mmCIF file of C-alpha atoms and ligand atoms in Angstrom:
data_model
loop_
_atom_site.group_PDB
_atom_site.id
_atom_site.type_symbol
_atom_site.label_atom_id
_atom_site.label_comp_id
_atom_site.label_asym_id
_atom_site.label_seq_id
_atom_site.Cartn_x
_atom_site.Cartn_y
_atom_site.Cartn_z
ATOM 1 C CA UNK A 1 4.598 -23.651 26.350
ATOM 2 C CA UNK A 2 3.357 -21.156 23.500
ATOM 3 C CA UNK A 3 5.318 -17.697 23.332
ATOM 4 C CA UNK A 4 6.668 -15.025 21.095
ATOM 5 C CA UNK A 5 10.023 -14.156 20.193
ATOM 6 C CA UNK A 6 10.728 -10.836 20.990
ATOM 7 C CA UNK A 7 14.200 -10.759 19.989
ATOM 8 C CA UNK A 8 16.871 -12.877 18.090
ATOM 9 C CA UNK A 9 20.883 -12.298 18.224
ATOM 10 C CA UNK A 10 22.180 -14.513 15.676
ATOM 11 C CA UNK A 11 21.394 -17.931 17.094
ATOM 12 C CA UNK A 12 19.806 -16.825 20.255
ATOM 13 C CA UNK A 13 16.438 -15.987 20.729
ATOM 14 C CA UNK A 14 14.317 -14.148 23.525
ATOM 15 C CA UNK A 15 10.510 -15.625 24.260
ATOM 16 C CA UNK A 16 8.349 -13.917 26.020
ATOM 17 C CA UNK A 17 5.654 -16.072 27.836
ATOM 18 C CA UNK A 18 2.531 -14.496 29.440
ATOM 19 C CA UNK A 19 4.982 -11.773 30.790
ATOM 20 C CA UNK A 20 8.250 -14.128 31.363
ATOM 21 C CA UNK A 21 11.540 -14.312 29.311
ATOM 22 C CA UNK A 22 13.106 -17.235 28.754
ATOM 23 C CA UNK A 23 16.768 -17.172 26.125
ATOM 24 C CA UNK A 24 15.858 -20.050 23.786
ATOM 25 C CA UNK A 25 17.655 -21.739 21.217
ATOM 26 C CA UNK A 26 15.780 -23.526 17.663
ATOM 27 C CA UNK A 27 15.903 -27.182 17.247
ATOM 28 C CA UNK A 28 17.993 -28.544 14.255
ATOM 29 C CA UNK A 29 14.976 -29.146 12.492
ATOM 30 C CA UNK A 30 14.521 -25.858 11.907
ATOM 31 C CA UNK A 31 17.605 -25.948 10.064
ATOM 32 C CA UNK A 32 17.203 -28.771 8.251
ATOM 33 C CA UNK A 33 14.047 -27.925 6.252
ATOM 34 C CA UNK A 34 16.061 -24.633 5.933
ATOM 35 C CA UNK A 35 13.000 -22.650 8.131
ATOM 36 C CA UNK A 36 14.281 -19.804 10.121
ATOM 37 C CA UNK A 37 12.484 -18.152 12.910
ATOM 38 C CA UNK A 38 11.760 -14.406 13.357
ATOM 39 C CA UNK A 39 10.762 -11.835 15.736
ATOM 40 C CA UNK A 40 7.206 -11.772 15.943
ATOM 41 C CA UNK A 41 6.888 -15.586 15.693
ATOM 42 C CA UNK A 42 4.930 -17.552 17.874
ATOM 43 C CA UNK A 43 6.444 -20.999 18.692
ATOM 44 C CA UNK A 44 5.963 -23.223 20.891
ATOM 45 C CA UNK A 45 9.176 -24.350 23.412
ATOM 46 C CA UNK A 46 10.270 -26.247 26.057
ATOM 47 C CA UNK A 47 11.187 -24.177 29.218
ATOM 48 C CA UNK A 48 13.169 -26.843 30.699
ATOM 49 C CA UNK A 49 15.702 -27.312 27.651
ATOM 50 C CA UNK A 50 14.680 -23.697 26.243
ATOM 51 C CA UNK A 51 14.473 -25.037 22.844
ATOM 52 C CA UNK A 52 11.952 -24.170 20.356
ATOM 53 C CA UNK A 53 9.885 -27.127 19.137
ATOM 54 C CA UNK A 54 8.093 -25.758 16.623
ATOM 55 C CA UNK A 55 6.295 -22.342 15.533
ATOM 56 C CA UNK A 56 2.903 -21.514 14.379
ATOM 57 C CA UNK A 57 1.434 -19.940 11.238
ATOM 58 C CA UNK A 58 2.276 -16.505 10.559
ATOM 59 C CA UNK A 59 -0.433 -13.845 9.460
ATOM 60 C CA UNK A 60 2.604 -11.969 7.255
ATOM 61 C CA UNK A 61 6.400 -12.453 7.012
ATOM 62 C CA UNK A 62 8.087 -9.269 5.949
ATOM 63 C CA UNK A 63 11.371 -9.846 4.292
ATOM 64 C CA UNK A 64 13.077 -6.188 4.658
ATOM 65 C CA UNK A 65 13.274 -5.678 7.818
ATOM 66 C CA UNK A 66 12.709 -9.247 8.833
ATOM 67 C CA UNK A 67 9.474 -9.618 11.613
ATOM 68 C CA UNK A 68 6.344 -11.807 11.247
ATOM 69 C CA UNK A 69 2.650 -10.989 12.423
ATOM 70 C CA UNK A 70 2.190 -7.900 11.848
ATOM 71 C CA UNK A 71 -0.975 -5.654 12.009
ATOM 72 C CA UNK A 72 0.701 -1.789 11.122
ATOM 73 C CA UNK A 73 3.773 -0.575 10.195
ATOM 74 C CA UNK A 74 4.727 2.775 10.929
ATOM 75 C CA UNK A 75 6.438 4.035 8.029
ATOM 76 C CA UNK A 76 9.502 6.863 9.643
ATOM 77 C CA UNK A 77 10.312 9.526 7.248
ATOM 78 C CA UNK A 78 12.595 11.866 7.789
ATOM 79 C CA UNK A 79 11.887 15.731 6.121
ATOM 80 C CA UNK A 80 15.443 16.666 6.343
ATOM 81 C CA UNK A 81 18.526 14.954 7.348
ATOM 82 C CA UNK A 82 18.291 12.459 5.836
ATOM 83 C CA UNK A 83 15.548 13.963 3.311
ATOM 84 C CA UNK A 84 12.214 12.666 2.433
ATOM 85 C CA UNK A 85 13.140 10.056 -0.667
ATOM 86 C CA UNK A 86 9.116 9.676 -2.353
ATOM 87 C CA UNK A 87 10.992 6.913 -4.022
ATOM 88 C CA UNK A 88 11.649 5.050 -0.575
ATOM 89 C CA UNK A 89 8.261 6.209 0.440
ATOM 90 C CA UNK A 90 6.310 4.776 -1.735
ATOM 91 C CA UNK A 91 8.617 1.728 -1.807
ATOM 92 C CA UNK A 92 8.292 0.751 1.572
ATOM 93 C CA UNK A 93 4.188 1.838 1.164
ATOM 94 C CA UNK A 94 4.247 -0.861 -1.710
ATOM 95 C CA UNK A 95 6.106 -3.847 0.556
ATOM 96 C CA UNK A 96 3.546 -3.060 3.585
ATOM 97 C CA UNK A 97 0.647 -3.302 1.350
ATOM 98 C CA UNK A 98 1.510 -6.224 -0.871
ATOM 99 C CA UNK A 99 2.340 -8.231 2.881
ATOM 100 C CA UNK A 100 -1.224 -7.230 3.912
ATOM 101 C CA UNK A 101 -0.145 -4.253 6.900
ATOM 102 C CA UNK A 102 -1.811 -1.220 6.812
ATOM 103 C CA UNK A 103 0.897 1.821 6.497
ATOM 104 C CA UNK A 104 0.646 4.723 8.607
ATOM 105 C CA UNK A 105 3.305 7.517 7.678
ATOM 106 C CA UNK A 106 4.941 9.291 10.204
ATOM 107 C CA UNK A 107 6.933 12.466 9.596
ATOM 108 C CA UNK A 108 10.026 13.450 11.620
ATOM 109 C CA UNK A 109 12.333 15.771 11.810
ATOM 110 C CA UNK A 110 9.833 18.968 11.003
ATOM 111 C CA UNK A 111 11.419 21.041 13.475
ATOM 112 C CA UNK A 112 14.073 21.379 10.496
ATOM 113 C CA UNK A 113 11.902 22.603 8.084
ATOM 114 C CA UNK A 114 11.003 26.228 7.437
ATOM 115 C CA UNK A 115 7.250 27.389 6.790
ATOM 116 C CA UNK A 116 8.010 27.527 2.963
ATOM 117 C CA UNK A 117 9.744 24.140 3.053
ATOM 118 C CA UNK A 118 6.421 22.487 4.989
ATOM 119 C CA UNK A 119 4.462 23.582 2.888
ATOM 120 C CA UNK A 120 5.982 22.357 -0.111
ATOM 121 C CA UNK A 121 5.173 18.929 1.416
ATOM 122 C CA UNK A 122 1.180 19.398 2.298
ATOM 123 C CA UNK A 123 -0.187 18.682 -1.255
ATOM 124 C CA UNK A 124 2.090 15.523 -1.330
ATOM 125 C CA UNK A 125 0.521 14.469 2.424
ATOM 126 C CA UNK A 126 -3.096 14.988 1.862
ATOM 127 C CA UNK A 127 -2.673 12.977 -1.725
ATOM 128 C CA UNK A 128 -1.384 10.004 0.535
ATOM 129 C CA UNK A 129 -4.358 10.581 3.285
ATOM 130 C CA UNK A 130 -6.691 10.258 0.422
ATOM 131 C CA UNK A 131 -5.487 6.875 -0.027
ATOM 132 C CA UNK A 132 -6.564 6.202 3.491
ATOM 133 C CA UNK A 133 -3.119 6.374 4.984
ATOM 134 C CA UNK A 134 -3.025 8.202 8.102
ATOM 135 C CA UNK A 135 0.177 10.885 7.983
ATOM 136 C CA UNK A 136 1.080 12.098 11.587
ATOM 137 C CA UNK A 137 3.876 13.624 12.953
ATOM 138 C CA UNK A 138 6.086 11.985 15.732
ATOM 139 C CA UNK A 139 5.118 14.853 17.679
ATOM 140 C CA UNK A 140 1.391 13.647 17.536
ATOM 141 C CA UNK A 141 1.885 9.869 17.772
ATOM 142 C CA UNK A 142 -1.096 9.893 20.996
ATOM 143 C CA UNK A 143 -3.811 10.375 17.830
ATOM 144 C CA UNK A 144 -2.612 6.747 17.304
ATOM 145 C CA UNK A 145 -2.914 5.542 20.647
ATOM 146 C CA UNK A 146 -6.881 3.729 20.321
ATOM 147 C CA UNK A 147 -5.644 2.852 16.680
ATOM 148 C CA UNK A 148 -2.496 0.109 18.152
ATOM 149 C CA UNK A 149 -4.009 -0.878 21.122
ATOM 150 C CA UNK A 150 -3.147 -4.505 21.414
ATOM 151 C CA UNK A 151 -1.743 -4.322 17.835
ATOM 152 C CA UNK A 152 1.878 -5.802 16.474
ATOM 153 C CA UNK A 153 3.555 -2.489 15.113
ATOM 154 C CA UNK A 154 7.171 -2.601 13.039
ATOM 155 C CA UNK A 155 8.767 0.777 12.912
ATOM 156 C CA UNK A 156 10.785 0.826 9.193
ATOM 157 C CA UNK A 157 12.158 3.529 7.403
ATOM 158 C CA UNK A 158 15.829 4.820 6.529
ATOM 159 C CA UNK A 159 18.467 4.305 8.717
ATOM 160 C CA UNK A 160 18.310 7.974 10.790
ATOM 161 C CA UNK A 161 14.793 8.616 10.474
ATOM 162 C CA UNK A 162 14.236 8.623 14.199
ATOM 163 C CA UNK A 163 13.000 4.935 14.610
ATOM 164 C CA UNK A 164 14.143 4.370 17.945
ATOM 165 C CA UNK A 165 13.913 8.229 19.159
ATOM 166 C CA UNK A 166 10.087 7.328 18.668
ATOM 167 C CA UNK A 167 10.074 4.753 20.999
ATOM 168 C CA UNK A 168 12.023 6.724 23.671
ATOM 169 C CA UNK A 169 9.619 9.368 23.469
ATOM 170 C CA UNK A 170 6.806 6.998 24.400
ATOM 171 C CA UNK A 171 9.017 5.345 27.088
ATOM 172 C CA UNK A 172 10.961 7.239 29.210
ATOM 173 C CA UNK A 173 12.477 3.692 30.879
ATOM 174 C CA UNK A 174 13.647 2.154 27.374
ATOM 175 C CA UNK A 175 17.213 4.195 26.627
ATOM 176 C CA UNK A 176 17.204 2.549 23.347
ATOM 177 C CA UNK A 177 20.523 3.538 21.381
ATOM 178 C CA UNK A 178 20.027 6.472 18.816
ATOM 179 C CA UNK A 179 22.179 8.421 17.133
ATOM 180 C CA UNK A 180 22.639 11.648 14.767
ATOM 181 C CA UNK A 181 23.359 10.942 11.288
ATOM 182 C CA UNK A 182 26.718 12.004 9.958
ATOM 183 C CA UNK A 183 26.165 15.469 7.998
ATOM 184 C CA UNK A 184 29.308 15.303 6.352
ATOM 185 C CA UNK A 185 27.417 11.835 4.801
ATOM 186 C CA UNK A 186 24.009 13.023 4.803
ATOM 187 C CA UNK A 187 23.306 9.701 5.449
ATOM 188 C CA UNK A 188 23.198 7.415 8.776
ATOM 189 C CA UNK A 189 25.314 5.093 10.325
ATOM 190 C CA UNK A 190 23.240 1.813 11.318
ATOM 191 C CA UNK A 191 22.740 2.424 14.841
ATOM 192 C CA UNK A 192 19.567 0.103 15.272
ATOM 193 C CA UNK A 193 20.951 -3.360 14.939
ATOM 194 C CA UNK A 194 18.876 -6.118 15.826
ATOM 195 C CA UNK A 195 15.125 -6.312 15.395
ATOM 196 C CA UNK A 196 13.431 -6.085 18.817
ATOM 197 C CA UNK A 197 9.609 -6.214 20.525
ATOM 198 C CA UNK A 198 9.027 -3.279 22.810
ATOM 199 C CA UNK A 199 5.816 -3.496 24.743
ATOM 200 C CA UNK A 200 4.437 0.026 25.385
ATOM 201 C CA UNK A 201 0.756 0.565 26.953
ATOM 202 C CA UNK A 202 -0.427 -2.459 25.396
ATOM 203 C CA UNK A 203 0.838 -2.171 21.727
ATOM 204 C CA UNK A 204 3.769 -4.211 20.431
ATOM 205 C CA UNK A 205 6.001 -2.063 18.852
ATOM 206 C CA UNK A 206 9.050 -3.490 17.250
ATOM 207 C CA UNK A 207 12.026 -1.417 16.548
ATOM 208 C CA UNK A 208 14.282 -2.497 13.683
ATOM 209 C CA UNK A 209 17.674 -1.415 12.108
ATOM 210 C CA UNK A 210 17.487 1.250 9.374
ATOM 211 C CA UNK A 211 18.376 0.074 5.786
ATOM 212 C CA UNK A 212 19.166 2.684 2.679
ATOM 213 C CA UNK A 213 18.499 0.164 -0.203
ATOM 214 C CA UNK A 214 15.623 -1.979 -0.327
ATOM 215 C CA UNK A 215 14.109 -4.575 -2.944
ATOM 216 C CA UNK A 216 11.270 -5.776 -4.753
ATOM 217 C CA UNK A 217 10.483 -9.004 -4.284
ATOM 218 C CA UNK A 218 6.757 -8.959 -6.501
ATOM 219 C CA UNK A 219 4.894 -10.201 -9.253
ATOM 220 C CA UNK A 220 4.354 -7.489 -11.665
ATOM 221 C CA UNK A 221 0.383 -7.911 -10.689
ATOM 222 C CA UNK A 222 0.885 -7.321 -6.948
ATOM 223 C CA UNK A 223 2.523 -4.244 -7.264
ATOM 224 C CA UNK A 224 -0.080 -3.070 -9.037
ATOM 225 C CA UNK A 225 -2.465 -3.840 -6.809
ATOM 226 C CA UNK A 226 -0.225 -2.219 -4.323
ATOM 227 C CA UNK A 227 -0.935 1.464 -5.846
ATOM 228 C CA UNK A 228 -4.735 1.216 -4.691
ATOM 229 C CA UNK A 229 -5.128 4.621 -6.428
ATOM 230 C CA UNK A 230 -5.047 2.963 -9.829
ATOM 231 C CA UNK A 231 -8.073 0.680 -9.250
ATOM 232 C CA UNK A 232 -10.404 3.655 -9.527
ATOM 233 C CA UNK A 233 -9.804 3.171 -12.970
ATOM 234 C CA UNK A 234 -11.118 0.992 -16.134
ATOM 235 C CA UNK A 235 -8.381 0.711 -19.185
ATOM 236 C CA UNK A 236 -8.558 -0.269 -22.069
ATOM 237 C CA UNK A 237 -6.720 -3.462 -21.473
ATOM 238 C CA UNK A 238 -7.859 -5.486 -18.746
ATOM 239 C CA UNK A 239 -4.319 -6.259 -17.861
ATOM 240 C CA UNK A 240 -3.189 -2.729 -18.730
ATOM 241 C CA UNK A 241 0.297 -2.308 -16.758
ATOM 242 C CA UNK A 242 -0.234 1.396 -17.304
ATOM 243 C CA UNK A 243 3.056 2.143 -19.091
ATOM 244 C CA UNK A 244 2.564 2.457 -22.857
ATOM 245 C CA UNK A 245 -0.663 0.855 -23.572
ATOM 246 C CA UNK A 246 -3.227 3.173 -25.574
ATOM 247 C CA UNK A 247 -6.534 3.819 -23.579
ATOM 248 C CA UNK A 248 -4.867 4.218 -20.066
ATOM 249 C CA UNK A 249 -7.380 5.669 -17.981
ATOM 250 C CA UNK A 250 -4.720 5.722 -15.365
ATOM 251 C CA UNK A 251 -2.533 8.020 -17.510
ATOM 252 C CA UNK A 252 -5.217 9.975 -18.609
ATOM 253 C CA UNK A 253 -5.869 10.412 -14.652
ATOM 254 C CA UNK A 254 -2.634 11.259 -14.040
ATOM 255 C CA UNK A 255 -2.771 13.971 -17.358
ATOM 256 C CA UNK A 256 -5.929 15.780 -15.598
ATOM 257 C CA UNK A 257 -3.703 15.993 -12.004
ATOM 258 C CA UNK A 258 -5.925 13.441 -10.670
ATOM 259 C CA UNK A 259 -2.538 11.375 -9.486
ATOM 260 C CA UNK A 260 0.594 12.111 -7.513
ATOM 261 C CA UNK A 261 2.701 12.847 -10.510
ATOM 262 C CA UNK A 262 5.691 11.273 -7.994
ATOM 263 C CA UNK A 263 3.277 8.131 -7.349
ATOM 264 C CA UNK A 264 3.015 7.729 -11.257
ATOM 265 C CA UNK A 265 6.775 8.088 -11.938
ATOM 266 C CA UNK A 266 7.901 5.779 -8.652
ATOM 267 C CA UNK A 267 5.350 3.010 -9.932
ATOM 268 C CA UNK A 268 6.811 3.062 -13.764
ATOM 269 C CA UNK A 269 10.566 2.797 -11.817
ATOM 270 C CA UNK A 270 9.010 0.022 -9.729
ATOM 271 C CA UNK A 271 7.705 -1.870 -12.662
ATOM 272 C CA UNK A 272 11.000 -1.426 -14.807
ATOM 273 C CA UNK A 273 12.887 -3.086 -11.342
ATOM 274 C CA UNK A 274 10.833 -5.871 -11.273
ATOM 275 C CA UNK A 275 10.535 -6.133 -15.226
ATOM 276 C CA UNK A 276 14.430 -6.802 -15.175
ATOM 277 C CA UNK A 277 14.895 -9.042 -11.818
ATOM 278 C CA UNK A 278 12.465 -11.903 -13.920
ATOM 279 C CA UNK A 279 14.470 -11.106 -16.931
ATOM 280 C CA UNK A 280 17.411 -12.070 -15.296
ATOM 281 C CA UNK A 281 15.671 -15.149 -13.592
ATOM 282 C CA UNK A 282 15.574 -16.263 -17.147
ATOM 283 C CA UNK A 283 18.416 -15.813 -18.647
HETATM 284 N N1 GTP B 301 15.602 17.487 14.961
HETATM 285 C C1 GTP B 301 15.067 16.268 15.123
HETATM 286 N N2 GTP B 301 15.885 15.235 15.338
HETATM 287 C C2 GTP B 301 15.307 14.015 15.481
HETATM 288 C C3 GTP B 301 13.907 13.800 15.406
HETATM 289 N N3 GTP B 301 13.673 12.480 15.575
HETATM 290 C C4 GTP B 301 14.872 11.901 15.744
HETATM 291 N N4 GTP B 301 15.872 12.806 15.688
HETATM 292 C C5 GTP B 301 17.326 12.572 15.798
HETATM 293 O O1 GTP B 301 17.722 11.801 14.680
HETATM 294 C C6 GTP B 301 18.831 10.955 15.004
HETATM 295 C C7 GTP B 301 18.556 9.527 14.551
HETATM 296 O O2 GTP B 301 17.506 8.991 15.327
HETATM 297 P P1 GTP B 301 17.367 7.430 15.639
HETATM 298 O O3 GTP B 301 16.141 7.279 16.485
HETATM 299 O O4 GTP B 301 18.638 6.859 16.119
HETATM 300 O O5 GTP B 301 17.069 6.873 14.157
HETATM 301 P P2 GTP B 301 16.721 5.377 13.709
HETATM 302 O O6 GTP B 301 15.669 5.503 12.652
HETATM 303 O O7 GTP B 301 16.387 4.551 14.876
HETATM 304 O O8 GTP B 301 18.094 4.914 13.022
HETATM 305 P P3 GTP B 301 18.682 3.402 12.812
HETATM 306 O O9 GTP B 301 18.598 2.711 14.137
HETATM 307 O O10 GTP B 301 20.077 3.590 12.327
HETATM 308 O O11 GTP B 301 17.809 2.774 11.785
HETATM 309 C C8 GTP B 301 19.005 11.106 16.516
HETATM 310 O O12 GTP B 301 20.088 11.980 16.744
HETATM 311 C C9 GTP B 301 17.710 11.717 16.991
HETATM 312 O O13 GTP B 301 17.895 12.517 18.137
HETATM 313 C C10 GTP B 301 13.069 14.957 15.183
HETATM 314 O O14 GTP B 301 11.842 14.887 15.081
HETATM 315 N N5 GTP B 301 13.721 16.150 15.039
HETATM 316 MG MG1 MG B 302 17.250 2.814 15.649
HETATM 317 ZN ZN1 ZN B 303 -3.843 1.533 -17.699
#
């Protein structure tokens, strides 16, 4: 029978068969070519043994948080407790991109904010809608509704964003854990887990823990594709990385206020993190 896991704890993983659940276990195989199954994979199993026999090929594998198959990824950012990070922003925008998901952003935790503070934030949000990313509030998430419909959607963002809350919202029946993030930290605990499917109205939505560190794992040249903004542009250089090289058009850009001046920076600290991960590769 074909299914899709919808949840693993440690060894143990939930499939989800035209409607029924069945607790599975991998074959050793898996193992032994050193292969391990995700949520989000579709593999094929016996019901009578409930072990998976094999799995088919995935669409995407994200690494960070760990799901396969995946159309959109709603990106959970927090305005205030924990605060937005444009560094984590465009981090996690970067990772969704390069895997082939489109990002939508959605903001939480307005209700902290005052007037002033909001507005602070607008320029930054209708730079990021420009680049044909959608930026809604959680308060506003039916907009979205036609969007997902039938569509495989990972909630990521830092741990505390209001992930789960999200979910809750939309489901009444769900009770998924969620706690408030210790102030005297400013940062969360981990209350999210385990990565898990939650079907809502007909869109997969798969809740996942929270992280507050994240890597790069890209080629210099995919993260640049990754900051679509820069493509507008014709250096110099064909392979202009857009750091030091002379006729940048993407500096120049970002001279006339044409780019995010947070996008620019974030993409040159990018670069530098994956310019010393290969150097150590080497050495
Ligand atoms: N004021 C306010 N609080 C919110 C909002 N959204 C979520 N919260 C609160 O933020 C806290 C953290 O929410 P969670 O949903 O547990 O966050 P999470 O992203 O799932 O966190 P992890 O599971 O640790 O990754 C909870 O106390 C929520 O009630 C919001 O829009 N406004
Ligand atoms: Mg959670
Ligand atoms: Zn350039």
């Amino acid at each position: 029978m074909l299914g899709r896991i919808t949840r693993q704890i440690s060894n143990q993983y939930t499939v989800n068969s035209n409607g029924s659940i069945y607790n599975c276990s991998a074959r050793g195989k898996f193992k032994n070519v050193g292969l391990s199954l995700v949520v989000g994979d579709i593999v094929e199993f016996d019901p009578d043994d409930l072990r998976i026999n094999d799995i088919k090929p995935r669409i995407n594998l994200l690494s960070r948080p760990t799901v396969a198959n995946i159309d959109y990824a709603l990106i959970v950012t927090s305005l205030k407790k924990p605060d937005l990070s444009y560094t984590l922003l465009d981090k996690l925008i970067t990772l969704v991109i390069a895997n082939n998901i489109k990002p939508i952003i959605i903001l939480t935790k307005i209700d902290l904010l005052n007037n002033k503070e909001l507005k602070e934030y607008k320029p930054a949000f209708k730079y990021y809608e420009s680049l044909d990313i959608l930026v809604i509030p959680n308060t506003k998430l039916k907009k979205l509704k036609k969007i997902l419909k039938g569509k495989n959607v990972v909630l990521t963002g830092q741990t505390g964003a209001g992930k789960s809350s999200i979910l809750n919202k939309l489901d009444k029946n769900l009770n998924i854990e969620t706690k408030p993030i210790s102030d005297a930290l400013n940062r969360g605990v981990h209350t999210t887990r385990h990565t898990e499917i939650y079907e809502i109205n007909n869109i997969f939505f798969v809740d996942t823990p929270g992280f507050s560190a994240l890597d790069l794992k890209l080629t210099k040249e995919e993260l640049i594709k990754t900051f679509k903004e820069f493509g507008k542009y014709t250096c110099l250089y064909q392979d202009c990385t857009h750091n030091n090289e002379s006729g940048c058009k993407v500096k120049e850009a970002l001279a006339k206020g044409l780019i995010l001046p947070s996008r620019y920076i974030n993409y040159i600290r990018f670069l530098k993190e994956i310019n010393e991960s290969s150097s150590k590769l080497y050495k």
